[in-house]
Coordinates of C-alpha atoms in Angstrom, one line a residue:
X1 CA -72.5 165.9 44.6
X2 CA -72.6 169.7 45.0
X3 CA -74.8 171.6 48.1
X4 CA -74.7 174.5 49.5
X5 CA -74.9 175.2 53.3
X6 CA -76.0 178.0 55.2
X7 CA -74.2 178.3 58.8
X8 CA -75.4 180.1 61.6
X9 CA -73.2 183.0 63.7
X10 CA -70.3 181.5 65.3
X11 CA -69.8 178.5 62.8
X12 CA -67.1 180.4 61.1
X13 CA -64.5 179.7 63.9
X14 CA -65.0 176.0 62.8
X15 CA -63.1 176.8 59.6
X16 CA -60.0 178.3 61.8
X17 CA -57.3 180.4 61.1
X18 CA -57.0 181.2 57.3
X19 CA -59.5 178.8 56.7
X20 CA -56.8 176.2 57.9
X21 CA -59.6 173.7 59.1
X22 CA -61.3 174.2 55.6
X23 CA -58.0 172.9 54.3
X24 CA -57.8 170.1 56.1
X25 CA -61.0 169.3 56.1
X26 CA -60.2 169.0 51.6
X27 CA -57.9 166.5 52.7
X28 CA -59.2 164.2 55.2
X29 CA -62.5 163.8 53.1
X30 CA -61.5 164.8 49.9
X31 CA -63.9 167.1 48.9
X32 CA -63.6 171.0 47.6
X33 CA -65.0 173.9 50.0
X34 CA -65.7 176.8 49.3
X35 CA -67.0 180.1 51.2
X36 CA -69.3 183.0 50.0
X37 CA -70.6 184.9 52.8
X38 CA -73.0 182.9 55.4
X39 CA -72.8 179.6 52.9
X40 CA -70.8 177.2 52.8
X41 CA -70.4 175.1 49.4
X42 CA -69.1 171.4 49.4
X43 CA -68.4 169.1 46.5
X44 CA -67.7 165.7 46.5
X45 CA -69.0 161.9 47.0
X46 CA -72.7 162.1 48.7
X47 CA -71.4 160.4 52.1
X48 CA -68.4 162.9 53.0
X49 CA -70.7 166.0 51.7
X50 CA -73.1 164.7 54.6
X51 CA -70.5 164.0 57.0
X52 CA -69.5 167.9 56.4
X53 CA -72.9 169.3 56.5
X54 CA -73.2 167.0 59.5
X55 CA -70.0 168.5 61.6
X56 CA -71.2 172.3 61.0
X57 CA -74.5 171.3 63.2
X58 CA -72.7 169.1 65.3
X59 CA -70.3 171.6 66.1
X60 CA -72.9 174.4 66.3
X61 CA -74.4 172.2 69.1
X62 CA -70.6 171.2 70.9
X63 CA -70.0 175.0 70.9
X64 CA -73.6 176.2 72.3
X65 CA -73.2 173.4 75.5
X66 CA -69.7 175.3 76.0
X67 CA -67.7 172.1 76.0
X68 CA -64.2 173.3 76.2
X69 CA -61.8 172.2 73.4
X70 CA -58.7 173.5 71.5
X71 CA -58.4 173.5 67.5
X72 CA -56.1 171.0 68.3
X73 CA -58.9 168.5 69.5
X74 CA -61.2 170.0 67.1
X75 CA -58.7 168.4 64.3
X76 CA -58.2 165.1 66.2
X77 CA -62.0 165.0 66.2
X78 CA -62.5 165.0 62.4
X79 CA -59.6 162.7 62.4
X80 CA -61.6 160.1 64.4
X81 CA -64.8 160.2 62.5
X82 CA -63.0 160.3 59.5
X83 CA -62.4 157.1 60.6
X84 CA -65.4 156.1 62.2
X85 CA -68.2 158.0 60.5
X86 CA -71.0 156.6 63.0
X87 CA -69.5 159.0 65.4
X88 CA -71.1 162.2 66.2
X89 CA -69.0 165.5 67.1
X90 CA -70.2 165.4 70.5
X91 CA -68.9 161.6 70.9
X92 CA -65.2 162.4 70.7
X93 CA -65.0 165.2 73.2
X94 CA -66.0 163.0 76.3
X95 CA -64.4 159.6 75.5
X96 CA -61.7 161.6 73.6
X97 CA -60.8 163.4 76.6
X98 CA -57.4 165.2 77.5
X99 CA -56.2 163.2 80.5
X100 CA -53.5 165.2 82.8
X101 CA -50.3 163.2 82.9
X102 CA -47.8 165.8 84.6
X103 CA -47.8 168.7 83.3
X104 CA -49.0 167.9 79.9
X105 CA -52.7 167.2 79.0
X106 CA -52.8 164.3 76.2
X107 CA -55.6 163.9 73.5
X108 CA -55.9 161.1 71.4
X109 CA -55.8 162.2 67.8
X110 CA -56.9 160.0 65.9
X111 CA -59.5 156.1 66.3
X112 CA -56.7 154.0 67.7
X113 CA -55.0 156.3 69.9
X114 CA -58.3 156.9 71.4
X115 CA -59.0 152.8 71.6
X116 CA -55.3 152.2 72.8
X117 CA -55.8 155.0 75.8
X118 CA -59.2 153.3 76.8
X119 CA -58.0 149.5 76.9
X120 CA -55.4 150.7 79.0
X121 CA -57.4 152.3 81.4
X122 CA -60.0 149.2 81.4
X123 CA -57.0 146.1 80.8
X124 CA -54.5 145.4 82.8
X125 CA -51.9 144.3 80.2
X126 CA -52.0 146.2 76.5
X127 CA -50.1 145.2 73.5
X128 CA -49.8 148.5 71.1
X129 CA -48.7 147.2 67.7
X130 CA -47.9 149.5 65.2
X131 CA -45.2 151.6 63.6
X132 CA -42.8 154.7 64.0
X133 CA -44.8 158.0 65.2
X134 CA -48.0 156.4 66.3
X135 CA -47.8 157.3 70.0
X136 CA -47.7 153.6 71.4
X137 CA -44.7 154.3 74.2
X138 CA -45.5 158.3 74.6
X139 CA -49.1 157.8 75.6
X140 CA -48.2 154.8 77.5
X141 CA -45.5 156.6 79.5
X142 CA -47.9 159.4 79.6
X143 CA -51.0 157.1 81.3
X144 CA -48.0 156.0 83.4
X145 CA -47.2 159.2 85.3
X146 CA -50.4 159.8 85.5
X147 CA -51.3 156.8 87.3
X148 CA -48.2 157.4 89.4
X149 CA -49.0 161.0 90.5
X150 CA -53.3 160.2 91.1
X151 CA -51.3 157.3 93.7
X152 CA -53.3 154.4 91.8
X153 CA -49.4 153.3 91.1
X154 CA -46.6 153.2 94.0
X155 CA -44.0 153.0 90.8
X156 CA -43.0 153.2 87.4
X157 CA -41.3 150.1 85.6
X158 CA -40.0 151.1 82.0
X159 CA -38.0 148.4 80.2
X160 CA -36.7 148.0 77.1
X161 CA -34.0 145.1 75.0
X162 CA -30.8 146.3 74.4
X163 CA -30.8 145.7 71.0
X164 CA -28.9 147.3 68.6
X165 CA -30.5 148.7 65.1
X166 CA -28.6 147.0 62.5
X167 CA -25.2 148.2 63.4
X168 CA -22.2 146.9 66.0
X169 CA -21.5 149.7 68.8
X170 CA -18.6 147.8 70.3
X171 CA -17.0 148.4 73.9
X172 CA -19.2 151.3 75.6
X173 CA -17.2 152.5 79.0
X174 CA -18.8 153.7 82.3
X175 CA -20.7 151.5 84.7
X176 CA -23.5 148.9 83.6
X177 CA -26.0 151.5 83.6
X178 CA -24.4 153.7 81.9
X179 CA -23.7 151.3 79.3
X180 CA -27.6 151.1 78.5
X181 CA -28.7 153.9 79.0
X182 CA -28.6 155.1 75.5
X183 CA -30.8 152.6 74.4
X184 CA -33.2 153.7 77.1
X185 CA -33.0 157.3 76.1
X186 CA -36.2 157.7 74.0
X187 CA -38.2 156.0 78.0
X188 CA -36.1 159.4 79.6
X189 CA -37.3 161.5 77.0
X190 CA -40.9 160.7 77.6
X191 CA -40.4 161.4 81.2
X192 CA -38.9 164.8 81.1
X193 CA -41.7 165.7 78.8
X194 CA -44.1 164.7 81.6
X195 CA -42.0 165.9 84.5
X196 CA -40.2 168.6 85.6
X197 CA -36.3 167.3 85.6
X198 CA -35.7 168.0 89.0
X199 CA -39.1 165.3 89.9
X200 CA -38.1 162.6 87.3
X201 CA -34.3 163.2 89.2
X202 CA -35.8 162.9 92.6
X203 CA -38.5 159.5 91.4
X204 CA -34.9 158.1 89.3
X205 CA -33.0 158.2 92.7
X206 CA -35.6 157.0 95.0
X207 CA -36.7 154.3 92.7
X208 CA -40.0 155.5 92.3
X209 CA -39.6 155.4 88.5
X210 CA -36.7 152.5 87.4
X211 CA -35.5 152.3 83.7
X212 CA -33.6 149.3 83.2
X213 CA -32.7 146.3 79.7
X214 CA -35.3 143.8 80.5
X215 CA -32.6 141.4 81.3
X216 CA -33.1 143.0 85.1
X217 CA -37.1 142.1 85.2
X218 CA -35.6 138.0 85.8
X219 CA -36.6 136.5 89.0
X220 CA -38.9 140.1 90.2
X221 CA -42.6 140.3 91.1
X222 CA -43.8 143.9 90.2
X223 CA -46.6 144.3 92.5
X224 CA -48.8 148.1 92.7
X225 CA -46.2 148.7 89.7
X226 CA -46.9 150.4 86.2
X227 CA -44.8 148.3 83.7
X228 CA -43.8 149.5 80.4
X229 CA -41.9 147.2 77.8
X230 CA -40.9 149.3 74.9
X231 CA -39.3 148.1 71.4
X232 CA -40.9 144.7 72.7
X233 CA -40.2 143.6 68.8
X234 CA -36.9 143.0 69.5
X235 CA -37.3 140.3 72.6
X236 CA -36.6 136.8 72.4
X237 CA -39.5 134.1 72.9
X238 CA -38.0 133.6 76.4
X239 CA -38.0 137.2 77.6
X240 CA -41.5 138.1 76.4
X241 CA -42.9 134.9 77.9
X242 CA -40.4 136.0 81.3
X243 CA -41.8 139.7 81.1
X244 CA -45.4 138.5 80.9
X245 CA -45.4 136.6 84.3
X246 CA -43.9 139.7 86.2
X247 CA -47.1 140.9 87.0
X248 CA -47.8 141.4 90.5
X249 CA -50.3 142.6 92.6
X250 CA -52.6 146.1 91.5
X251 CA -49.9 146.1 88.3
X252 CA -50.2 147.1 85.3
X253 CA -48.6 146.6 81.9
X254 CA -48.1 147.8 78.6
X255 CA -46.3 146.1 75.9
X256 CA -45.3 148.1 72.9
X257 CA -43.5 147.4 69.3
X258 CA -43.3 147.7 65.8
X259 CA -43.0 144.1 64.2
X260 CA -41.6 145.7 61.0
X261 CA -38.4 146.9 62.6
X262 CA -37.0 143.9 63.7
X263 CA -33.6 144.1 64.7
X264 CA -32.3 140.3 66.1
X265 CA -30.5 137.9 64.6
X266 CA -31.1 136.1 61.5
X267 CA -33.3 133.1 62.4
X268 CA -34.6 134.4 66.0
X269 CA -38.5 134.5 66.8
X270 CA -39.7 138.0 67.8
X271 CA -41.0 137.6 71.0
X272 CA -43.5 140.0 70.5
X273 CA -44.7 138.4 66.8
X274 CA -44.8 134.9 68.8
X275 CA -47.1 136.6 71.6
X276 CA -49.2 138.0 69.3
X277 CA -50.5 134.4 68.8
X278 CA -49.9 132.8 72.2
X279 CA -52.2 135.3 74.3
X280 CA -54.0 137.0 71.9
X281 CA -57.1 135.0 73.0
X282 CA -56.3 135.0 76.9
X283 CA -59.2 137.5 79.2
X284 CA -57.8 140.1 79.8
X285 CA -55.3 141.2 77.9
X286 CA -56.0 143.4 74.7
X287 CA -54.0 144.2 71.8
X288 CA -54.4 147.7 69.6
X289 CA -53.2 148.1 66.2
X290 CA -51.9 151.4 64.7
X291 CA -51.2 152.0 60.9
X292 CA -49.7 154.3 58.7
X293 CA -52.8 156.9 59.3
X294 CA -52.0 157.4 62.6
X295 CA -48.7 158.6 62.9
X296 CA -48.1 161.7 64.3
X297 CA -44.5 163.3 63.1
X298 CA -43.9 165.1 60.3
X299 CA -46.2 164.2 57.8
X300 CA -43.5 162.8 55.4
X301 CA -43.1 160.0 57.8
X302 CA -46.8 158.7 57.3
X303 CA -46.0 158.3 53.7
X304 CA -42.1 156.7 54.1
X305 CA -44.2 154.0 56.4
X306 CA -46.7 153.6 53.2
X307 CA -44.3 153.4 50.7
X308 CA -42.1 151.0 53.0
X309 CA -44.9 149.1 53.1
X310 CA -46.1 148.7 49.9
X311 CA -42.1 147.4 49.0
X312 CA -42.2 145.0 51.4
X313 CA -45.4 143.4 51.0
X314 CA -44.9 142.2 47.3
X315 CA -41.5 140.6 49.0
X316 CA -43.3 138.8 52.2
X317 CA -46.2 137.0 49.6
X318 CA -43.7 134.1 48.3
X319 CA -42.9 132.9 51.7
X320 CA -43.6 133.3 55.0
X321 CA -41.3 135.2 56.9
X322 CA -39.0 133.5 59.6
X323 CA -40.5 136.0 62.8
X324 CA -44.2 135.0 62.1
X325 CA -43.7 131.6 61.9
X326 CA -42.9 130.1 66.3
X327 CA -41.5 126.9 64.6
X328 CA -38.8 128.6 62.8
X329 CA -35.4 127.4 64.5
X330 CA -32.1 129.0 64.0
X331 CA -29.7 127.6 62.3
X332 CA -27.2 125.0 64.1
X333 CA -24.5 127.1 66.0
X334 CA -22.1 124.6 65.1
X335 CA -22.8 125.3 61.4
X336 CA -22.2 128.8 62.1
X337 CA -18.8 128.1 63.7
X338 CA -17.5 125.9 60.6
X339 CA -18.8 128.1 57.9
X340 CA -16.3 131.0 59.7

């Protein structure tokens, strides 16, 4: 389909800089755009030439009622409805809001990110399933401080399994915390993107914020608390179902993971895989799930999760896989010793 489009005074801002909106507008909808003067001229399928033709009036209308936004926004907007395509213009700017978490103002930019920041203000525990780049621990963190800093939260509870990625680090000197804090590093660097480093210094000290292997949640209550569990892929059954009953009082808790990226041994259930099933069903707990579309890294990482996906799925159809399955046991240890 082929139509041409006349756009009012104003309407050419929606194209942006160099026409880089036009560009990306190609991409997301693949369709061909084209400018001559005060027209506009779109080719492609029948539904995304109406969706465009639809967006030029809608965002005629968003920029009229002065509704502040940034090209930034504007983008994650035609992400969303790209998506969704019930979704008017106006729609994402009010639910798709930038919330103020520190010193940064966060916009979802893209369907789930957008569901995933809603369920956690409504929920009070959120599982974020999904892989690398999809925004499930930074927009957690980020909801985090700004819970903390509105006073809704007296602290912030980040945890995380120390788990190494395939490889055997050995001895590690210093003190105990010293010794995990490098697989807590990505939960620091979250913060200081939030926070200024002298306030995460100051929270760190006074215990406002605590970072910490979820081998020290045992035995707590986390009451007025914002909880974070981060690579929760890479917990056993026991610790995910130990995590889960921390919740105290006016708490809060977010569970995030990537269930393609587990790193235990052969033969161990990922707790996160196993919880996926146990509570998926219990009120008041939700679970979001992000995909390969809504990374937000480089763009080549979008298409290594694809193509890593696509190599492993042919692999997983013969059998099922030994984290999906809660029956699966690991093998004797006694086995183990004898076969060394």
């Amino acid at each position: 389909m082929r139509k041409n489009i006349t756009f009012g005074q104003g309407a050419e801002a929606l194209f942006g800089t160099l026409d880089e909106n036009l560009h990306f507008l190609e991409t997301v909808f693949e369709v061909r755009l084209s400018l001559a003067e005060n027209n506009l001229v779109i080719e492609g399928s029948d539904t995304h030439v109406g969706i465009i033709e639809r967006l030029i009036v809608d965002y005629d209308q968003v920029r009229r009622e002065g509704i502040p936004f940034s090209n930034s926004d504007l983008k994650s907007a035609i992400r969303i409805i790209s998506e969704d395509s019930s979704l008017r213009l106006r729609d994402c700017f009010p639910s798709g809001r930038s919330r103020i978490c520190g010193r940064k103002a966060v916009t979802p930019r893209g369907l789930n990110q957008r569901r995933y920041l809603d369920a956690i203000e409504k929920f009070d525990m959120v599982f974020g399933i999904g892989p690398a780049g999809t925004g499930k621990t930074y927009l957690a963190v980020a909801m985090a401080v700004a819970g903390l800093l509105s006073k809704q939260f007296n602290r912030i509870v980040l945890a995380r399994p120390a788990v190494e990625a395939g490889e055997r680090l050995g001895f590690l000197p210093g003190s105990l915390q010293e010794k995990v804090d490098p697989y807590l590093r990505p939960l620091y660097d979250a913060l200081y993107d939030m926070l200024d480093v002298e306030k995460v210094d100051r929270y760190l000290e006074r215990g406002t914020i605590e970072i910490a292997p979820i081998a020290f949640m045992r035995g707590r209550t986390l009451n007025e608390s914002f909880v974070i569990l981060d690579e929760a892929q890479n917990t056993t059954s026991e610790q995910m179902k130990m995590f889960l009953t921390r919740m105290g009082f006016n708490s809060k808790a977010v569970i995030t993971g990537d269930i393609t990226q587990i790193d235990l041994p052969a033969g161990r259930v990922s707790g996160l895989v196993e919880a996926r099933s146990v509570v998926s069903s219990v009120e008041g707990i939700e679970f979001v799930h992000f995909n390969e579309k809504d990374v937000v890294r480089h763009p080549l990482v979008q298409r290594i999760v694809r193509a890593y996906d696509g190599f492993a799925s042919p692999k997983a159809a013969p059998e099922p896989s030994a984290e999906s399955s809660p029956a699966a046991m690991p093998p004797p240890r006694s086995s183990q010793i004898a076969s060394s």
